[in-house]
XYZ file of C-alpha atoms in Angstrom:
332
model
C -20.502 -19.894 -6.533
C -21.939 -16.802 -6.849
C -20.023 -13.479 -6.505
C -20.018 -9.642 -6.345
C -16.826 -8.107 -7.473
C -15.940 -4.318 -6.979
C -13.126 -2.819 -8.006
C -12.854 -4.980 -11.280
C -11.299 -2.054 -13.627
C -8.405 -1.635 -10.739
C -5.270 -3.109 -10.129
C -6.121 -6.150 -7.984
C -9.500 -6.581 -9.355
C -8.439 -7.331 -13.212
C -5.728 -9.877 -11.409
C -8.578 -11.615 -9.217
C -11.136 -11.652 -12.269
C -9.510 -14.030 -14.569
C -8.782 -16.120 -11.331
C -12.301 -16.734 -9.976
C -13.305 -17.017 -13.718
C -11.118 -20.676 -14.039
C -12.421 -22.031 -11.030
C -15.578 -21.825 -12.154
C -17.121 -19.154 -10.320
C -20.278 -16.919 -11.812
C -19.287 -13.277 -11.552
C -21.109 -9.835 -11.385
C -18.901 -7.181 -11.405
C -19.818 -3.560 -10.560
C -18.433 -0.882 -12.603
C -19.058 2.664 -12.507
C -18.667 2.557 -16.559
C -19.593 -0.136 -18.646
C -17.098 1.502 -21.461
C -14.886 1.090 -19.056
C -14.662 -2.580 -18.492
C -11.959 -4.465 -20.643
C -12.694 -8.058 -21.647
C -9.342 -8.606 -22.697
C -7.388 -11.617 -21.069
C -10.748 -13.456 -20.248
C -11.138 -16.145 -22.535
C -14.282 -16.419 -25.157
C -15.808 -19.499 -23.328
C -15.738 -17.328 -19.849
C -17.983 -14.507 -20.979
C -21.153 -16.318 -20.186
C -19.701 -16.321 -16.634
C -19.998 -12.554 -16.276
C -22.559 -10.147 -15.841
C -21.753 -6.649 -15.935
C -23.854 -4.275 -14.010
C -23.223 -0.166 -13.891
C -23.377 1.206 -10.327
C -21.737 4.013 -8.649
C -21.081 3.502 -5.187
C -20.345 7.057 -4.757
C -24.034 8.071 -5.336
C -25.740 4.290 -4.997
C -27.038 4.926 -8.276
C -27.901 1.100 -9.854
C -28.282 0.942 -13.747
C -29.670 -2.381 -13.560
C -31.182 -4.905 -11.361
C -28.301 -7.082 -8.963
C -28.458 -10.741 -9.267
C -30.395 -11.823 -5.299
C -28.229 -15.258 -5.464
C -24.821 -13.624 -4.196
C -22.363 -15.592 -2.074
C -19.346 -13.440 -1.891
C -18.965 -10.142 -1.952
C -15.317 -8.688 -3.174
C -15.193 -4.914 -1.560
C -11.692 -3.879 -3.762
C -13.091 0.224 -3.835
C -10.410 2.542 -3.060
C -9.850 6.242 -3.691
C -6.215 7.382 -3.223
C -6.456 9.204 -6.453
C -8.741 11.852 -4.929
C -7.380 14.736 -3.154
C -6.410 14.866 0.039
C -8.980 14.559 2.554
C -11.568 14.319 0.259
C -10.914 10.642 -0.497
C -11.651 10.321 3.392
C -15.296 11.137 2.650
C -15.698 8.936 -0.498
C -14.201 6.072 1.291
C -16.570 6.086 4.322
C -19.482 6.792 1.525
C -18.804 3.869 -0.430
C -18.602 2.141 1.737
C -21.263 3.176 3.960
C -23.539 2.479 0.447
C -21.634 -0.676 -0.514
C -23.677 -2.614 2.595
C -26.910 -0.545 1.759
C -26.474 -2.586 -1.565
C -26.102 -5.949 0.467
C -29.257 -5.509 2.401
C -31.755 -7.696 0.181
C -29.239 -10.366 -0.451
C -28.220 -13.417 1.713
C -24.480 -12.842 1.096
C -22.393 -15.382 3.395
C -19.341 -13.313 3.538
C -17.350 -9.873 2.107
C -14.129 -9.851 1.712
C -11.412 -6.675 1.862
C -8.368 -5.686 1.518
C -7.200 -2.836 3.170
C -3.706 -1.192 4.661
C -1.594 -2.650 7.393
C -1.925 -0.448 10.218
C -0.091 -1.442 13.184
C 2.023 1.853 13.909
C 1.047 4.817 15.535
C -0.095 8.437 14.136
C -1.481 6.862 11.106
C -1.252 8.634 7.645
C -4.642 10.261 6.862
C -4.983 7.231 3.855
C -4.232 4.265 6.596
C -6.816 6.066 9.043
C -9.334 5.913 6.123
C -8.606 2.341 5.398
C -9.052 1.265 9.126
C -12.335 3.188 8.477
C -13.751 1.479 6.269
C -12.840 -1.996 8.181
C -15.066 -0.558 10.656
C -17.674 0.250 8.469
C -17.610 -3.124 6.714
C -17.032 -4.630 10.588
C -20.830 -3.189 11.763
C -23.207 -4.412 8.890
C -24.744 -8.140 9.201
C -22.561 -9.757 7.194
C -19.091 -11.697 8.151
C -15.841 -9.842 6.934
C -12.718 -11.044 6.173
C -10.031 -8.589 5.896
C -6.573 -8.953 4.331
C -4.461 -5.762 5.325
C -1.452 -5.385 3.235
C 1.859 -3.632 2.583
C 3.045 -2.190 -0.742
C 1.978 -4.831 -3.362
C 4.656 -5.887 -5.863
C 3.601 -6.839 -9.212
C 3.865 -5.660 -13.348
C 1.834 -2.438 -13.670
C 1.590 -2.071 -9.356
C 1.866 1.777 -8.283
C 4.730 0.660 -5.658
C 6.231 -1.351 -8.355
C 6.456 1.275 -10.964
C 7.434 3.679 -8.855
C 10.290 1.982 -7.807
C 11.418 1.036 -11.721
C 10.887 4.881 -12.671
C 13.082 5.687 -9.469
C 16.047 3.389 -10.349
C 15.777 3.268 -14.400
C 15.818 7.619 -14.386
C 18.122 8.049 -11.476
C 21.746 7.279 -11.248
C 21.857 9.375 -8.467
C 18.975 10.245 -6.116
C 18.485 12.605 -2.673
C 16.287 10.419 -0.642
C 14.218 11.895 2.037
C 13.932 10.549 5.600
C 10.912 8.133 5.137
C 13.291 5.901 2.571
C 14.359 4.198 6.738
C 10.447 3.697 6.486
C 10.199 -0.612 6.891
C 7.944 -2.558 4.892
C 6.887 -5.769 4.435
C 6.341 -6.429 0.670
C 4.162 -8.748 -1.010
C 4.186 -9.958 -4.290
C 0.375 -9.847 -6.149
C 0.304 -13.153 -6.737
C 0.278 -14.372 -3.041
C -2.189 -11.655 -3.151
C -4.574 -13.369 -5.284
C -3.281 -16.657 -3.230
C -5.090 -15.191 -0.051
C -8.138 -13.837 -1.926
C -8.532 -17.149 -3.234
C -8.279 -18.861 -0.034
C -10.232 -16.945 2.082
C -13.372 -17.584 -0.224
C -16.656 -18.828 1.843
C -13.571 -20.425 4.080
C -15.231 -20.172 7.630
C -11.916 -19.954 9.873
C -11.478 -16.318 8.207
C -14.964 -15.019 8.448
C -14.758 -12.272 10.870
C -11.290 -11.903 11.232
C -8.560 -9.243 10.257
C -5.127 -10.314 8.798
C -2.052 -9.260 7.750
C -0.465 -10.270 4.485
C 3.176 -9.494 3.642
C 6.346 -11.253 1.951
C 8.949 -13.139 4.307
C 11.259 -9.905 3.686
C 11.408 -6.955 5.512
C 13.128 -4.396 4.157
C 13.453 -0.228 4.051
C 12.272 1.670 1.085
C 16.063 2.469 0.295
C 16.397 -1.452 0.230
C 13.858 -1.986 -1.905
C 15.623 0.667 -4.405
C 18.826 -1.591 -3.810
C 16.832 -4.482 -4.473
C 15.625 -3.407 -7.887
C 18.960 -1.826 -8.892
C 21.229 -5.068 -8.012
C 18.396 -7.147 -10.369
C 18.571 -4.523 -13.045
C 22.576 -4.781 -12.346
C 22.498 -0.780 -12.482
C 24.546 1.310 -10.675
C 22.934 3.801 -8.380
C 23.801 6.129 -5.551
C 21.153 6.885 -2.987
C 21.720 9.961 -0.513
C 19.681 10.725 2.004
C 19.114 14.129 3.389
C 18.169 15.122 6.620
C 15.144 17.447 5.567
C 12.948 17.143 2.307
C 9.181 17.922 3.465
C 6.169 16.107 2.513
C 5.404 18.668 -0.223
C 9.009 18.456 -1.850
C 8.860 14.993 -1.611
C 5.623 14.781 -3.538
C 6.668 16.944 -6.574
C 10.219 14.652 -6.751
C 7.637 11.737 -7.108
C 5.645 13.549 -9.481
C 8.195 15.067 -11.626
C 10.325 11.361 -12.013
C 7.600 8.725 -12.010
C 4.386 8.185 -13.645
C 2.237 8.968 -10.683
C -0.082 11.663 -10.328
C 0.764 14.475 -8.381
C -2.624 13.597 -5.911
C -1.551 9.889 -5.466
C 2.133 11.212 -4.740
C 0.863 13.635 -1.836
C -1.030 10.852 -0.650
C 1.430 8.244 -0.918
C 4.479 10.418 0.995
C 1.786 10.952 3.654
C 1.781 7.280 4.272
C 5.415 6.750 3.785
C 6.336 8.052 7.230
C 4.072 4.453 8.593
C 6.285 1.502 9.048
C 3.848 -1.327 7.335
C 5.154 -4.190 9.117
C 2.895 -7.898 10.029
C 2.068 -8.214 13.219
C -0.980 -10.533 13.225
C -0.249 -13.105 10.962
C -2.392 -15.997 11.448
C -3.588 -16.426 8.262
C -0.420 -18.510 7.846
C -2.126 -21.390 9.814
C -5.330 -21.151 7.812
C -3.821 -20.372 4.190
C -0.570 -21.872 4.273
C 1.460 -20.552 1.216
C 5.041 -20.367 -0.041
C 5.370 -16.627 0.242
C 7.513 -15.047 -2.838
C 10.549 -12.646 -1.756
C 10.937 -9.120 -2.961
C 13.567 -10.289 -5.081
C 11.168 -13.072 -6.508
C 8.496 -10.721 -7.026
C 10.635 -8.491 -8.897
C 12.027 -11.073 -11.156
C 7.908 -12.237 -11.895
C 7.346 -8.542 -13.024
C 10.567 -8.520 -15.009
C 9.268 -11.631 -16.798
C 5.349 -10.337 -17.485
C 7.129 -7.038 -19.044
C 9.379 -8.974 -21.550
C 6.448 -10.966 -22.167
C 4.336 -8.152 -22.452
C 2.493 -9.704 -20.381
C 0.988 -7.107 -17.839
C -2.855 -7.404 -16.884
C -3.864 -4.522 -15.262
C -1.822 -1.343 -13.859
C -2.754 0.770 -11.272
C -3.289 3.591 -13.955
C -6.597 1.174 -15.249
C -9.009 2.801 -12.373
C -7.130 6.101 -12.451
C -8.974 8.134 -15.163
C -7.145 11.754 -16.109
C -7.773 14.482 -13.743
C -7.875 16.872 -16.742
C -10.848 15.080 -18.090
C -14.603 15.275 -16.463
C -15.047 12.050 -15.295
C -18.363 11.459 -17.506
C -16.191 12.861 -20.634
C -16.520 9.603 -22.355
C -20.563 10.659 -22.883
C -19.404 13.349 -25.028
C -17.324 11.154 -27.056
C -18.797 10.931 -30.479
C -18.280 7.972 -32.579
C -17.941 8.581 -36.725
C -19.895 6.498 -38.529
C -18.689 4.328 -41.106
């Protein structure tokens, strides 16, 4: 099979790559960057499975000519790193230019994954998902779209945010959206559903949600990770910490940018809890629990292990983001 893959120097997108790779599949992945792509993890005897094309869906500027045999189409673009409302605008223009790019080719199906969003006065980043749904939802093609909560996984931004939380903090001041509820989901049941879904015709067209069997509050999820770290922490919460506060305590203690952290409290006030889950009848899988999914991360970081972190498609905001052209290489 023949497939399109955005979103391949991100989080989810290294994890799926190697994935697709074993069973076979031919993949073209779009990258704003060639430089930017890492080979590493994807055996020798894969390479002549990928192609590697540079296109920026930001301006719909192609580098090269696009393969006209595609099958699938992986839609994995997201832009929480850009500042607040702005990544509103690059989200509906990717996306708007993503199915431009489809136009010419006979793709069966594109597949998304995108933010639960089953509770009212959504956070400006959940609106923007839902969005792009729609925009995805009105071009010819069938979508299948795989709306999840916080993903757990080595090298996740929920994930690492939590560990920098409970490994720096024996005692934290929690703000009101820690009695937020969420419905975690370990990556690899992620990858379980992107796998699944794949030219399967009882998903084309339809919206899901994907989440772990637990859920639990953001102050249980600190629990969570402190009881399998055996560390002894004490979590207060206080009545009133606003959104700005809130964002510089992220900032200042994990290894988030202050621009994700805005963006992230915004959408910390959201309960992310499954509502439609009927992907369970077409993808039946043995869903990991938080406490699983932690202990899978512990493992990949003793085994230094870790594929991809959320930090991959996050390039410093101190740096231009075409710096790399005025890199100079010394000759030998």
């Amino acid at each position: 099979m023949n497939i399109l893959l955005t979103g391949s120097t991100g989080y989810i997108g290294r994890r799926l790559l190697p994935v697709l790779l074993e069973a076979g599949h031919s993949i073209v992945c779009l990258v704003r960057d060639k430089r930017r792509f890492s080979f590493e993890g994807i055996p020798s005897a894969r390479h002549n499975q990928l192609t590697i094309i540079e296109h920026d869906l930001e301006t719909s500027s192609v580098k090269s000519s696009i393969p006209d045999d595609i099958d699938v189409a992986y839609y994995l673009v997201h832009s929480m790193t850009s500042s607040k409302g702005e990544f509103k605008d690059l989200e509906k223009t990717c996306a708007e230019n993503f199915i431009t790019l489809l136009q010419p080719f006979h793709v069966k199906q594109i597949v998304y994954v995108g933010g639960i969003s089953n509770d009212t006065d959504l956070s400006e980043h959940l609106t923007s998902r839902k969005n792009v749904e729609e925009i995805l939802k009105k071009g010819p093609v069938p979508v299948t779209i795989l709306r999840a909560a916080i993903i757990i996984g080595s090298g996740s931004a929920s994930f690492e945010i939590i560990r920098d939380l409970v490994e720096k903090l024996p005692v934290m001041l929690g703000p009101k959206w820690l009695r937020s509820k969420c419905q975690p989901i370990a990556i690899r049941n992620v990858l379980n559903y992107l796998e699944g879904v794949l030219l399967n015709p009882v998903t084309f067209n339809q919206t899901y949600d994907i989440g772990g069997p637990d859920v639990l509050t953001y102050h249980e999820m600190l629990d969570g990770y402190s009881r399998a770290r055996k560390l002894k922490r004490l979590i207060i919460q206080v009545p009133v910490l606003s959104p700005r506060l809130s964002s510089l305590w992220l900032y200042f203690v994990t290894s988030t940018s202050y621009v994700l952290a805005r963006n992230l409290v915004d959408s910390l006030k959201n309960n992310v809890i499954c509502h439609n889950t009927k992907i369970h009848e077409h993808i039946p899988l043995d869903l990991l629990t938080y406490d699983e999914a932690l202990q899978l991360a512990f493992d990949k970081i003793s085994q230094n292990n870790i594929i991809s972190s959320w930090k991959d498609s996050n390039p410093n905001v101190k740096f231009h983001k075409d710096f790399l052209s005025y890199v100079q290489v010394p000759e030998h």
